[in-house]
PDB file of C-alpha atoms in Angstrom:
ATOM      1  CA  MET A   1      10.473   3.212  19.843  1.00  0.00           C
ATOM      2  CA  LYS A   2       7.738   4.730  17.139  1.00  0.00           C
ATOM      3  CA  LYS A   3       8.104   3.455  13.848  1.00  0.00           C
ATOM      4  CA  TYR A   4       7.223   6.888  12.369  1.00  0.00           C
ATOM      5  CA  TYR A   5       7.289   7.389   8.538  1.00  0.00           C
ATOM      6  CA  ILE A   6       8.156  10.787   7.264  1.00  0.00           C
ATOM      7  CA  ALA A   7       7.598  11.508   3.189  1.00  0.00           C
ATOM      8  CA  ALA A   8       8.883  14.096   1.774  1.00  0.00           C
ATOM      9  CA  LEU A   9       8.817  15.582  -2.079  1.00  0.00           C
ATOM     10  CA  SER A  10      12.154  16.519  -3.677  1.00  0.00           C
ATOM     11  CA  VAL A  11      12.581  19.702  -5.913  1.00  0.00           C
ATOM     12  CA  LEU A  12      12.440  17.890  -8.934  1.00  0.00           C
ATOM     13  CA  ILE A  13       9.041  16.518  -7.801  1.00  0.00           C
ATOM     14  CA  LEU A  14       7.892  19.506  -6.847  1.00  0.00           C
ATOM     15  CA  LEU A  15       8.341  21.465 -10.217  1.00  0.00           C
ATOM     16  CA  GLY A  16       6.125  18.940 -11.934  1.00  0.00           C
ATOM     17  CA  VAL A  17       3.549  18.318  -9.343  1.00  0.00           C
ATOM     18  CA  PHE A  18       2.951  22.367  -8.210  1.00  0.00           C
ATOM     19  CA  TYR A  19       1.120  22.963  -4.908  1.00  0.00           C
ATOM     20  CA  TRP A  20      -1.469  20.527  -5.466  1.00  0.00           C
ATOM     21  CA  PHE A  21       0.571  17.862  -4.060  1.00  0.00           C
ATOM     22  CA  TYR A  22       3.221  18.980  -1.830  1.00  0.00           C
ATOM     23  CA  ALA A  23       4.470  16.612   0.623  1.00  0.00           C
ATOM     24  CA  SER A  24       3.137  13.179  -0.007  1.00  0.00           C
ATOM     25  CA  SER A  25       4.011   9.536   0.550  1.00  0.00           C
ATOM     26  CA  PRO A  26       7.117   7.778   1.455  1.00  0.00           C
ATOM     27  CA  PRO A  27      10.096   7.061  -0.903  1.00  0.00           C
ATOM     28  CA  LYS A  28      10.265   3.766  -2.045  1.00  0.00           C
ATOM     29  CA  GLU A  29      14.341   3.492  -0.907  1.00  0.00           C
ATOM     30  CA  LEU A  30      14.500   5.192   2.767  1.00  0.00           C
ATOM     31  CA  SER A  31      17.352   6.069   5.025  1.00  0.00           C
ATOM     32  CA  THR A  32      16.841   5.634   8.654  1.00  0.00           C
ATOM     33  CA  SER A  33      18.228   7.651  11.462  1.00  0.00           C
ATOM     34  CA  ASN A  34      17.578   7.136  14.874  1.00  0.00           C
ATOM     35  CA  ASN A  35      16.953   9.680  17.807  1.00  0.00           C
ATOM     36  CA  ASP A  36      16.074   9.448  21.435  1.00  0.00           C
ATOM     37  CA  ASP A  37      11.943   9.742  20.633  1.00  0.00           C
ATOM     38  CA  ILE A  38      11.619   8.159  17.595  1.00  0.00           C
ATOM     39  CA  GLU A  39      13.012   6.157  14.287  1.00  0.00           C
ATOM     40  CA  LYS A  40      12.479   8.204  11.421  1.00  0.00           C
ATOM     41  CA  GLU A  41      12.651   7.091   8.078  1.00  0.00           C
ATOM     42  CA  SER A  42      13.194  10.040   5.771  1.00  0.00           C
ATOM     43  CA  GLU A  43      14.455  11.153   2.042  1.00  0.00           C
ATOM     44  CA  GLU A  44      17.065  13.259   2.138  1.00  0.00           C
ATOM     45  CA  THR A  45      15.066  16.235   1.612  1.00  0.00           C
ATOM     46  CA  ASN A  46      14.078  19.239   3.763  1.00  0.00           C
ATOM     47  CA  ALA A  47      10.533  18.050   5.041  1.00  0.00           C
ATOM     48  CA  ALA A  48      10.580  21.318   7.119  1.00  0.00           C
ATOM     49  CA  GLU A  49      10.321  23.205   4.058  1.00  0.00           C
ATOM     50  CA  TYR A  50       8.040  21.146   2.205  1.00  0.00           C
ATOM     51  CA  GLY A  51       6.037  19.562   4.807  1.00  0.00           C
ATOM     52  CA  SER A  52       5.748  15.574   4.975  1.00  0.00           C
ATOM     53  CA  VAL A  53       3.187  12.765   6.612  1.00  0.00           C
ATOM     54  CA  GLY A  54       3.680  10.999   9.082  1.00  0.00           C
ATOM     55  CA  TYR A  55       1.734   7.755  10.440  1.00  0.00           C
ATOM     56  CA  GLY A  56       2.022   4.844  13.052  1.00  0.00           C
ATOM     57  CA  LEU A  57       0.002   3.226  15.841  1.00  0.00           C
ATOM     58  CA  ILE A  58      -0.070   3.669  19.543  1.00  0.00           C
ATOM     59  CA  ASP A  59      -1.311   0.676  21.957  1.00  0.00           C
ATOM     60  CA  LEU A  60      -3.897   1.854  24.458  1.00  0.00           C
ATOM     61  CA  ASN A  61      -1.329   2.489  27.051  1.00  0.00           C
ATOM     62  CA  GLY A  62       0.334   5.224  24.924  1.00  0.00           C
ATOM     63  CA  LYS A  63       3.239   3.529  23.720  1.00  0.00           C
ATOM     64  CA  LEU A  64       4.493   3.543  20.222  1.00  0.00           C
ATOM     65  CA  ILE A  65       4.380   0.190  18.236  1.00  0.00           C
ATOM     66  CA  ASP A  66       7.252  -0.732  16.274  1.00  0.00           C
ATOM     67  CA  GLU A  67       6.271  -1.830  12.760  1.00  0.00           C
ATOM     68  CA  GLY A  68       6.902  -5.672  12.372  1.00  0.00           C
ATOM     69  CA  SER A  69       6.599  -6.811  15.868  1.00  0.00           C
ATOM     70  CA  ALA A  70       3.437  -8.639  17.033  1.00  0.00           C
ATOM     71  CA  LEU A  71       0.522  -6.807  18.286  1.00  0.00           C
ATOM     72  CA  ASN A  72      -1.244  -8.026  21.189  1.00  0.00           C
ATOM     73  CA  SER A  73      -5.079  -9.016  20.982  1.00  0.00           C
ATOM     74  CA  LYS A  74      -7.854  -9.786  23.657  1.00  0.00           C
ATOM     75  CA  ASN A  75     -10.632 -12.253  22.469  1.00  0.00           C
ATOM     76  CA  ASN A  76      -9.705 -12.521  19.495  1.00  0.00           C
ATOM     77  CA  GLU A  77      -9.842  -8.453  18.698  1.00  0.00           C
ATOM     78  CA  VAL A  78      -6.803  -5.861  18.315  1.00  0.00           C
ATOM     79  CA  THR A  79      -7.278  -2.465  19.394  1.00  0.00           C
ATOM     80  CA  VAL A  80      -5.398   0.405  18.628  1.00  0.00           C
ATOM     81  CA  VAL A  81      -4.999   3.948  18.369  1.00  0.00           C
ATOM     82  CA  ALA A  82      -4.164   5.200  14.692  1.00  0.00           C
ATOM     83  CA  SER A  83      -2.150   8.312  14.460  1.00  0.00           C
ATOM     84  CA  VAL A  84      -1.529  10.401  11.268  1.00  0.00           C
ATOM     85  CA  ASP A  85       0.388  13.880  11.053  1.00  0.00           C
ATOM     86  CA  ASN A  86      -0.719  16.176   8.331  1.00  0.00           C
ATOM     87  CA  ASP A  87       2.128  18.828   8.341  1.00  0.00           C
ATOM     88  CA  ILE A  88       1.334  20.119   5.387  1.00  0.00           C
ATOM     89  CA  ASP A  89      -0.505  23.545   4.139  1.00  0.00           C
ATOM     90  CA  GLU A  90      -3.261  21.864   2.719  1.00  0.00           C
ATOM     91  CA  ASP A  91      -6.421  19.943   3.739  1.00  0.00           C
ATOM     92  CA  ARG A  92      -5.962  16.584   2.960  1.00  0.00           C
ATOM     93  CA  LYS A  93      -8.358  13.261   2.633  1.00  0.00           C
ATOM     94  CA  TYR A  94      -7.294  10.022   3.430  1.00  0.00           C
ATOM     95  CA  ALA A  95      -8.833   6.086   3.907  1.00  0.00           C
ATOM     96  CA  LEU A  96      -8.016   3.798   5.935  1.00  0.00           C
ATOM     97  CA  LEU A  97      -8.110  -0.182   4.823  1.00  0.00           C
ATOM     98  CA  ILE A  98      -6.749  -3.034   7.001  1.00  0.00           C
ATOM     99  CA  PHE A  99      -5.704  -6.706   5.731  1.00  0.00           C
ATOM    100  CA  GLU A 100      -5.445  -9.925   7.648  1.00  0.00           C
ATOM    101  CA  ASP A 101      -3.284 -12.003   5.905  1.00  0.00           C
ATOM    102  CA  TYR A 102      -3.495 -10.328   2.763  1.00  0.00           C
ATOM    103  CA  LYS A 103      -7.466 -10.324   2.598  1.00  0.00           C
ATOM    104  CA  GLN A 104      -9.558  -7.025   3.240  1.00  0.00           C
ATOM    105  CA  VAL A 105     -11.153  -7.234   6.666  1.00  0.00           C
ATOM    106  CA  ASN A 106     -14.152  -5.021   8.274  1.00  0.00           C
ATOM    107  CA  PHE A 107     -13.060  -3.257  11.675  1.00  0.00           C
ATOM    108  CA  LYS A 108     -14.556  -0.210  13.909  1.00  0.00           C
ATOM    109  CA  ALA A 109     -12.981   3.041  13.733  1.00  0.00           C
ATOM    110  CA  GLU A 110     -13.450   6.241  16.032  1.00  0.00           C
ATOM    111  CA  ASN A 111     -15.722   4.245  18.979  1.00  0.00           C
ATOM    112  CA  LYS A 112     -18.481   3.557  15.754  1.00  0.00           C
ATOM    113  CA  GLU A 113     -20.297   0.485  16.235  1.00  0.00           C
ATOM    114  CA  GLN A 114     -20.517  -0.023  12.573  1.00  0.00           C
ATOM    115  CA  GLU A 115     -18.085  -1.894  11.264  1.00  0.00           C
ATOM    116  CA  VAL A 116     -16.667  -0.754   7.586  1.00  0.00           C
ATOM    117  CA  ASN A 117     -13.860  -1.973   5.459  1.00  0.00           C
ATOM    118  CA  LYS A 118     -12.825   1.516   4.554  1.00  0.00           C
ATOM    119  CA  PHE A 119     -12.844   4.651   6.960  1.00  0.00           C
ATOM    120  CA  PHE A 120     -12.501   7.727   5.367  1.00  0.00           C
ATOM    121  CA  PHE A 121     -11.075  10.853   7.268  1.00  0.00           C
ATOM    122  CA  ASP A 122     -10.215  14.343   6.633  1.00  0.00           C
ATOM    123  CA  ALA A 123      -7.108  16.196   8.007  1.00  0.00           C
ATOM    124  CA  LYS A 124      -6.674  20.290   8.271  1.00  0.00           C
ATOM    125  CA  PRO A 125      -3.496  21.817   7.287  1.00  0.00           C
ATOM    126  CA  ASN A 126      -0.777  20.778  10.041  1.00  0.00           C
ATOM    127  CA  THR A 127      -2.754  18.663  12.420  1.00  0.00           C
ATOM    128  CA  SER A 128      -2.770  15.414  14.070  1.00  0.00           C
ATOM    129  CA  ILE A 129      -5.338  12.770  14.024  1.00  0.00           C
ATOM    130  CA  ASN A 130      -5.515  10.295  16.229  1.00  0.00           C
ATOM    131  CA  PHE A 131      -8.156   7.364  16.478  1.00  0.00           C
ATOM    132  CA  LYS A 132      -9.149   4.024  17.778  1.00  0.00           C
ATOM    133  CA  VAL A 133      -9.290   0.771  15.460  1.00  0.00           C
ATOM    134  CA  SER A 134     -10.933  -2.311  16.403  1.00  0.00           C
ATOM    135  CA  VAL A 135     -10.101  -5.495  14.469  1.00  0.00           C
ATOM    136  CA  PRO A 136     -11.510  -8.825  14.958  1.00  0.00           C
ATOM    137  CA  ILE A 137      -9.181 -11.590  13.944  1.00  0.00           C
ATOM    138  CA  ARG A 138      -8.979 -15.522  13.473  1.00  0.00           C
ATOM    139  CA  SER A 139      -6.680 -17.117  15.664  1.00  0.00           C
ATOM    140  CA  ASP A 140      -4.912 -19.033  12.677  1.00  0.00           C
ATOM    141  CA  SER A 141      -3.678 -15.860  10.959  1.00  0.00           C
ATOM    142  CA  SER A 142      -0.214 -14.488  10.656  1.00  0.00           C
ATOM    143  CA  GLU A 143      -0.085 -10.819   9.699  1.00  0.00           C
ATOM    144  CA  LEU A 144      -2.376  -7.910   9.965  1.00  0.00           C
ATOM    145  CA  THR A 145      -1.625  -4.842   7.824  1.00  0.00           C
ATOM    146  CA  PHE A 146      -2.894  -1.236   8.026  1.00  0.00           C
ATOM    147  CA  VAL A 147      -2.877   1.010   4.868  1.00  0.00           C
ATOM    148  CA  ILE A 148      -3.624   4.495   4.466  1.00  0.00           C
ATOM    149  CA  VAL A 149      -4.360   6.130   1.188  1.00  0.00           C
ATOM    150  CA  GLN A 150      -4.120   9.425   0.087  1.00  0.00           C
ATOM    151  CA  LYS A 151      -6.259  11.522  -1.678  1.00  0.00           C
ATOM    152  CA  PRO A 152      -8.760   8.456  -2.266  1.00  0.00           C
ATOM    153  CA  GLU A 153     -11.271  10.196  -4.498  1.00  0.00           C
ATOM    154  CA  TYR A 154      -8.547  11.464  -6.786  1.00  0.00           C
ATOM    155  CA  LYS A 155      -8.807  10.219 -10.287  1.00  0.00           C
ATOM    156  CA  LEU A 156      -5.973  11.005 -12.211  1.00  0.00           C
ATOM    157  CA  LYS A 157      -6.745  10.291 -16.092  1.00  0.00           C
ATOM    158  CA  GLU A 158      -3.739  12.510 -17.710  1.00  0.00           C
ATOM    159  CA  LEU A 159      -0.145  10.861 -17.754  1.00  0.00           C
ATOM    160  CA  ASP A 160       1.279  12.954 -15.476  1.00  0.00           C
ATOM    161  CA  LEU A 161       4.566  10.830 -14.227  1.00  0.00           C
ATOM    162  CA  ASN A 162       5.115  12.750 -11.205  1.00  0.00           C
ATOM    163  CA  ARG A 163       1.498  12.627  -9.931  1.00  0.00           C
ATOM    164  CA  ALA A 164       1.323   8.976 -10.479  1.00  0.00           C
ATOM    165  CA  GLY A 165       4.492   8.555  -8.913  1.00  0.00           C
ATOM    166  CA  ILE A 166       3.158   9.989  -5.603  1.00  0.00           C
ATOM    167  CA  LEU A 167      -0.478   8.688  -6.095  1.00  0.00           C
ATOM    168  CA  GLU A 168       0.743   4.797  -6.192  1.00  0.00           C
ATOM    169  CA  GLN A 169       2.883   5.020  -3.040  1.00  0.00           C
ATOM    170  CA  VAL A 170       1.326   3.029   0.147  1.00  0.00           C
ATOM    171  CA  LEU A 171       1.543   4.040   3.387  1.00  0.00           C
ATOM    172  CA  SER A 172       1.595   0.543   5.380  1.00  0.00           C
ATOM    173  CA  MET A 173       2.017  -0.813   8.729  1.00  0.00           C
ATOM    174  CA  ARG A 174       3.172  -4.487   8.740  1.00  0.00           C
ATOM    175  CA  PHE A 175       2.575  -6.439  12.152  1.00  0.00           C
ATOM    176  CA  SER A 176       2.410  -9.998  12.982  1.00  0.00           C
ATOM    177  CA  ILE A 177      -0.333 -11.409  15.133  1.00  0.00           C
ATOM    178  CA  ASN A 178      -1.154 -14.679  16.806  1.00  0.00           C
ATOM    179  CA  LYS A 179       2.777 -15.434  16.305  1.00  0.00           C
ATOM    180  CA  ALA A 180       3.078 -18.209  18.739  1.00  0.00           C
ATOM    181  CA  ASP A 181      -0.321 -20.108  17.345  1.00  0.00           C
ATOM    182  CA  SER A 182       0.650 -19.518  13.742  1.00  0.00           C
ATOM    183  CA  GLY A 183       1.814 -22.636  11.520  1.00  0.00           C
ATOM    184  CA  LYS A 184       2.083 -21.050   8.169  1.00  0.00           C
ATOM    185  CA  ASP A 185       4.963 -21.466   6.240  1.00  0.00           C
ATOM    186  CA  ALA A 186       5.615 -18.836   3.829  1.00  0.00           C
ATOM    187  CA  LYS A 187       7.643 -20.673   1.370  1.00  0.00           C
ATOM    188  CA  LYS A 188       4.816 -23.500   1.282  1.00  0.00           C
ATOM    189  CA  VAL A 189       1.970 -20.974  -0.060  1.00  0.00           C
ATOM    190  CA  LYS A 190       0.294 -21.977  -3.157  1.00  0.00           C
ATOM    191  CA  GLN A 191       2.061 -19.812  -6.087  1.00  0.00           C
ATOM    192  CA  VAL A 192       0.867 -18.892  -9.326  1.00  0.00           C
ATOM    193  CA  LYS A 193       3.021 -19.700 -12.630  1.00  0.00           C
ATOM    194  CA  PRO A 194       3.777 -16.545 -14.482  1.00  0.00           C
ATOM    195  CA  ASP A 195       2.633 -16.100 -18.333  1.00  0.00           C
ATOM    196  CA  ALA A 196       6.064 -14.810 -18.831  1.00  0.00           C
ATOM    197  CA  ILE A 197       9.185 -14.519 -17.220  1.00  0.00           C
ATOM    198  CA  VAL A 198      11.381 -11.550 -18.856  1.00  0.00           C
ATOM    199  CA  LYS A 199      15.090 -10.047 -17.933  1.00  0.00           C
ATOM    200  CA  ASP A 200      15.309  -6.895 -19.441  1.00  0.00           C
ATOM    201  CA  GLY A 201      16.354  -4.726 -16.584  1.00  0.00           C
ATOM    202  CA  PHE A 202      12.657  -2.790 -16.193  1.00  0.00           C
ATOM    203  CA  ASN A 203      12.382  -4.535 -12.789  1.00  0.00           C
ATOM    204  CA  GLU A 204       9.899  -2.231 -10.534  1.00  0.00           C
ATOM    205  CA  ASN A 205       8.367  -4.192  -7.683  1.00  0.00           C
ATOM    206  CA  ILE A 206       4.715  -4.055  -9.194  1.00  0.00           C
ATOM    207  CA  SER A 207       3.337  -2.347 -12.606  1.00  0.00           C
ATOM    208  CA  ILE A 208       0.273  -2.593 -14.824  1.00  0.00           C
ATOM    209  CA  THR A 209       1.051  -2.591 -18.841  1.00  0.00           C
ATOM    210  CA  ASN A 210      -0.410  -3.873 -21.882  1.00  0.00           C
ATOM    211  CA  SER A 211       2.787  -5.126 -23.299  1.00  0.00           C
ATOM    212  CA  GLN A 212       5.397  -7.721 -22.274  1.00  0.00           C
ATOM    213  CA  GLU A 213       8.446  -5.497 -23.992  1.00  0.00           C
ATOM    214  CA  LYS A 214       8.063  -2.406 -21.742  1.00  0.00           C
ATOM    215  CA  LEU A 215       6.281  -1.301 -19.001  1.00  0.00           C
ATOM    216  CA  GLN A 216       3.807   1.376 -20.630  1.00  0.00           C
ATOM    217  CA  SER A 217       2.194   3.232 -18.206  1.00  0.00           C
ATOM    218  CA  ILE A 218      -1.631   3.104 -18.377  1.00  0.00           C
ATOM    219  CA  MET A 219      -3.698   5.846 -16.246  1.00  0.00           C
ATOM    220  CA  THR A 220      -7.107   5.011 -17.910  1.00  0.00           C
ATOM    221  CA  GLU A 221      -8.745   2.074 -19.171  1.00  0.00           C
ATOM    222  CA  LYS A 222     -12.191   0.149 -20.152  1.00  0.00           C
ATOM    223  CA  GLU A 223     -13.731  -2.191 -17.795  1.00  0.00           C
ATOM    224  CA  GLY A 224     -13.138  -6.005 -19.348  1.00  0.00           C
ATOM    225  CA  LYS A 225      -9.592  -4.835 -20.824  1.00  0.00           C
ATOM    226  CA  GLU A 226      -7.079  -7.648 -20.753  1.00  0.00           C
ATOM    227  CA  LEU A 227      -3.803  -5.956 -19.523  1.00  0.00           C
ATOM    228  CA  LYS A 228      -0.631  -7.266 -17.819  1.00  0.00           C
ATOM    229  CA  PHE A 229       0.984  -6.789 -14.517  1.00  0.00           C
ATOM    230  CA  SER A 230       4.663  -7.143 -13.683  1.00  0.00           C
ATOM    231  CA  ALA A 231       6.416  -8.078 -10.460  1.00  0.00           C
ATOM    232  CA  GLY A 232      10.061  -7.261 -10.455  1.00  0.00           C
ATOM    233  CA  ASN A 233      12.990  -7.788  -8.271  1.00  0.00           C
ATOM    234  CA  GLU A 234      15.840  -5.819  -8.546  1.00  0.00           C
ATOM    235  CA  THR A 235      17.755  -7.443  -6.224  1.00  0.00           C
ATOM    236  CA  ASN A 236      20.499  -9.887  -6.225  1.00  0.00           C
ATOM    237  CA  ALA A 237      18.107 -12.300  -3.946  1.00  0.00           C
ATOM    238  CA  GLU A 238      14.773 -13.693  -4.786  1.00  0.00           C
ATOM    239  CA  ILE A 239      11.702 -12.074  -3.230  1.00  0.00           C
ATOM    240  CA  ARG A 240       8.451 -13.536  -2.565  1.00  0.00           C
ATOM    241  CA  TYR A 241       5.228 -11.585  -3.040  1.00  0.00           C
ATOM    242  CA  ALA A 242       1.747 -11.761  -2.089  1.00  0.00           C
ATOM    243  CA  ILE A 243      -0.490  -9.248  -4.678  1.00  0.00           C
ATOM    244  CA  ILE A 244      -3.775  -8.193  -4.361  1.00  0.00           C
ATOM    245  CA  ALA A 245      -5.740  -5.844  -6.373  1.00  0.00           C
ATOM    246  CA  LEU A 246      -8.157  -3.145  -5.276  1.00  0.00           C
ATOM    247  CA  LYS A 247     -10.882  -1.444  -7.151  1.00  0.00           C
ATOM    248  CA  ASP A 248     -12.302   1.891  -5.561  1.00  0.00           C
ATOM    249  CA  TRP A 249     -10.313   0.866  -2.233  1.00  0.00           C
ATOM    250  CA  GLU A 250     -12.301  -2.903  -1.846  1.00  0.00           C
ATOM    251  CA  GLN A 251     -10.323  -5.891  -3.003  1.00  0.00           C
ATOM    252  CA  VAL A 252     -11.669  -7.638  -5.934  1.00  0.00           C
ATOM    253  CA  ALA A 253      -9.674 -10.914  -7.468  1.00  0.00           C
ATOM    254  CA  VAL A 254      -6.685 -10.342  -9.066  1.00  0.00           C
ATOM    255  CA  ARG A 255      -7.391 -12.861 -11.562  1.00  0.00           C
ATOM    256  CA  ASP A 256      -9.388 -16.119 -12.162  1.00  0.00           C
ATOM    257  CA  ASN A 257     -11.026 -15.959  -8.791  1.00  0.00           C
ATOM    258  CA  THR A 258      -7.664 -15.500  -7.057  1.00  0.00           C
ATOM    259  CA  ASP A 259      -7.769 -12.909  -3.979  1.00  0.00           C
ATOM    260  CA  VAL A 260      -4.124 -12.980  -3.066  1.00  0.00           C
ATOM    261  CA  LEU A 261      -1.461 -13.874  -5.699  1.00  0.00           C
ATOM    262  CA  TYR A 262       1.595 -15.154  -4.574  1.00  0.00           C
ATOM    263  CA  THR A 263       4.730 -15.710  -6.501  1.00  0.00           C
ATOM    264  CA  THR A 264       8.568 -15.879  -6.093  1.00  0.00           C
ATOM    265  CA  VAL A 265      10.692 -13.700  -8.434  1.00  0.00           C
ATOM    266  CA  PRO A 266      14.227 -14.477  -9.145  1.00  0.00           C
ATOM    267  CA  PRO A 267      17.064 -11.813  -9.011  1.00  0.00           C
ATOM    268  CA  GLU A 268      17.166  -9.008 -11.690  1.00  0.00           C
ATOM    269  CA  THR A 269      13.701 -10.671 -13.295  1.00  0.00           C
ATOM    270  CA  ARG A 270      10.290 -10.073 -13.420  1.00  0.00           C
ATOM    271  CA  HIS A 271       7.099 -12.036 -13.873  1.00  0.00           C
ATOM    272  CA  LEU A 272       4.373 -11.008 -16.037  1.00  0.00           C
ATOM    273  CA  PHE A 273       0.706 -12.338 -15.535  1.00  0.00           C
ATOM    274  CA  ASP A 274      -2.123 -11.340 -17.819  1.00  0.00           C
ATOM    275  CA  PHE A 275      -5.395 -10.374 -16.187  1.00  0.00           C
ATOM    276  CA  ASN A 276      -8.360  -8.392 -17.119  1.00  0.00           C
ATOM    277  CA  LEU A 277      -9.516  -5.158 -15.304  1.00  0.00           C
ATOM    278  CA  PRO A 278     -12.979  -5.661 -13.422  1.00  0.00           C
ATOM    279  CA  ASP A 279     -16.378  -3.953 -14.467  1.00  0.00           C
ATOM    280  CA  VAL A 280     -17.305  -1.058 -13.063  1.00  0.00           C
ATOM    281  CA  GLU A 281     -20.806   0.938 -12.861  1.00  0.00           C
ATOM    282  CA  ARG A 282     -18.855   4.306 -12.650  1.00  0.00           C
ATOM    283  CA  GLU A 283     -15.198   5.611 -12.800  1.00  0.00           C
ATOM    284  CA  ASN A 284     -13.234   3.706 -10.235  1.00  0.00           C
ATOM    285  CA  ASN A 285      -9.814   3.848  -9.240  1.00  0.00           C
ATOM    286  CA  PHE A 286      -7.743   0.313  -9.457  1.00  0.00           C
ATOM    287  CA  GLN A 287      -4.620  -0.523  -7.849  1.00  0.00           C
ATOM    288  CA  LEU A 288      -2.585  -3.531  -7.356  1.00  0.00           C
ATOM    289  CA  ILE A 289      -0.573  -3.677  -4.202  1.00  0.00           C
ATOM    290  CA  ALA A 290       2.416  -6.045  -3.739  1.00  0.00           C
ATOM    291  CA  PHE A 291       3.746  -7.355   0.004  1.00  0.00           C
ATOM    292  CA  PRO A 292       7.403  -8.678  -0.478  1.00  0.00           C
ATOM    293  CA  PHE A 293       8.075 -11.672   1.969  1.00  0.00           C
ATOM    294  CA  PRO A 294       4.351 -12.531   3.229  1.00  0.00           C
ATOM    295  CA  TYR A 295       4.081 -14.315   6.475  1.00  0.00           C
ATOM    296  CA  GLU A 296       7.813 -13.327   7.823  1.00  0.00           C
ATOM    297  CA  VAL A 297       7.161  -9.764   8.580  1.00  0.00           C
ATOM    298  CA  ASN A 298       9.927  -8.804  11.461  1.00  0.00           C
ATOM    299  CA  ALA A 299      10.668  -6.070  13.303  1.00  0.00           C
ATOM    300  CA  ASP A 300      14.422  -6.563  12.423  1.00  0.00           C
ATOM    301  CA  ASN A 301      13.905  -6.928   8.928  1.00  0.00           C
ATOM    302  CA  TYR A 302      12.664  -3.886   6.607  1.00  0.00           C
ATOM    303  CA  GLU A 303      12.360  -5.674   3.619  1.00  0.00           C
ATOM    304  CA  SER A 304       9.521  -7.374   5.087  1.00  0.00           C
ATOM    305  CA  GLN A 305       7.662  -4.351   6.189  1.00  0.00           C
ATOM    306  CA  GLN A 306       7.498  -2.918   2.889  1.00  0.00           C
ATOM    307  CA  THR A 307       4.524  -2.425   0.762  1.00  0.00           C
ATOM    308  CA  PHE A 308       4.798  -1.667  -2.954  1.00  0.00           C
ATOM    309  CA  GLY A 309       2.079   0.117  -5.357  1.00  0.00           C
ATOM    310  CA  SER A 310       1.546   0.259  -8.911  1.00  0.00           C
ATOM    311  CA  PHE A 311      -0.139   3.170 -10.805  1.00  0.00           C
ATOM    312  CA  ARG A 312      -3.463   3.850 -10.425  1.00  0.00           C
ATOM    313  CA  VAL A 313      -5.788   3.111 -13.495  1.00  0.00           C
ATOM    314  CA  VAL A 314      -9.275   5.094 -13.591  1.00  0.00           C
ATOM    315  CA  ILE A 315     -11.369   1.914 -14.975  1.00  0.00           C
ATOM    316  CA  GLN A 316     -14.105   3.518 -17.273  1.00  0.00           C
ATOM    317  CA  ASN A 317     -17.620   1.979 -17.953  1.00  0.00           C
ATOM    318  CA  LYS A 318     -18.150   0.872 -21.434  1.00  0.00           C
ATOM    319  CA  GLU A 319     -20.864   2.811 -22.041  1.00  0.00           C
TER     320      GLU A 319
END
């Protein structure tokens, strides 16, 4: 069955966001219901009234692909059809990014010969878009993740928690690859020791802050600024994370030349890490993304399919 994601805004968010951002991305906690043709994940809101965004992958035979399942490859290349349903009453710009073992890779889209590391596309109101995507893969890689960014060019500078909460949402699809050949042990990856460990109840999955004591929202900051990010665990079991950083939707080092930072967070705890914002030539969006349970994605384990994003920070040049 198709792994199909529905994203709908609640009435509370709508009051704060106005028509600018009706119906955006999926909530962090989703309820699941089955039907004969598709498996839906949705908030308990009226998606028909407020609109929704649906997305998924289709194989070349037209079969919908379950997230968490193993993608087929041929000659070290995965080819699928990406499908996005823009069921809202506005034009919407999107960007597609692809990560192999949490590192951004080049790919071809829409049958174009040139490879790109981010593919922008526009959707008209209440329309569906399908386009072919081809991704070269290594023979020793374990996971392939497709990330769709909503309104990638929009820069939110004011403290509007409703809009910031929408923009942080990551529309992602995680799949295993080379399953039979992969020898990676998820528990043996090199982990980074946190700069601080806190137990204060503020255990958001991934947040950018300037304080150890509280999660202070930051919407805009100068390049090079030293900040902190918090990787939290609200559950009663430990969570392993792979954490990456994106500047203008291209991967940059999280800190200290570390492209992917691994950490295991105990229950009801958060790990804090110091880092510096990257330099920019002009204003750029910056976001951290956390992948729980790296190298363990599985069709039967919903938690291994999730992806979490921080609030976006608009980085400004010092000049």
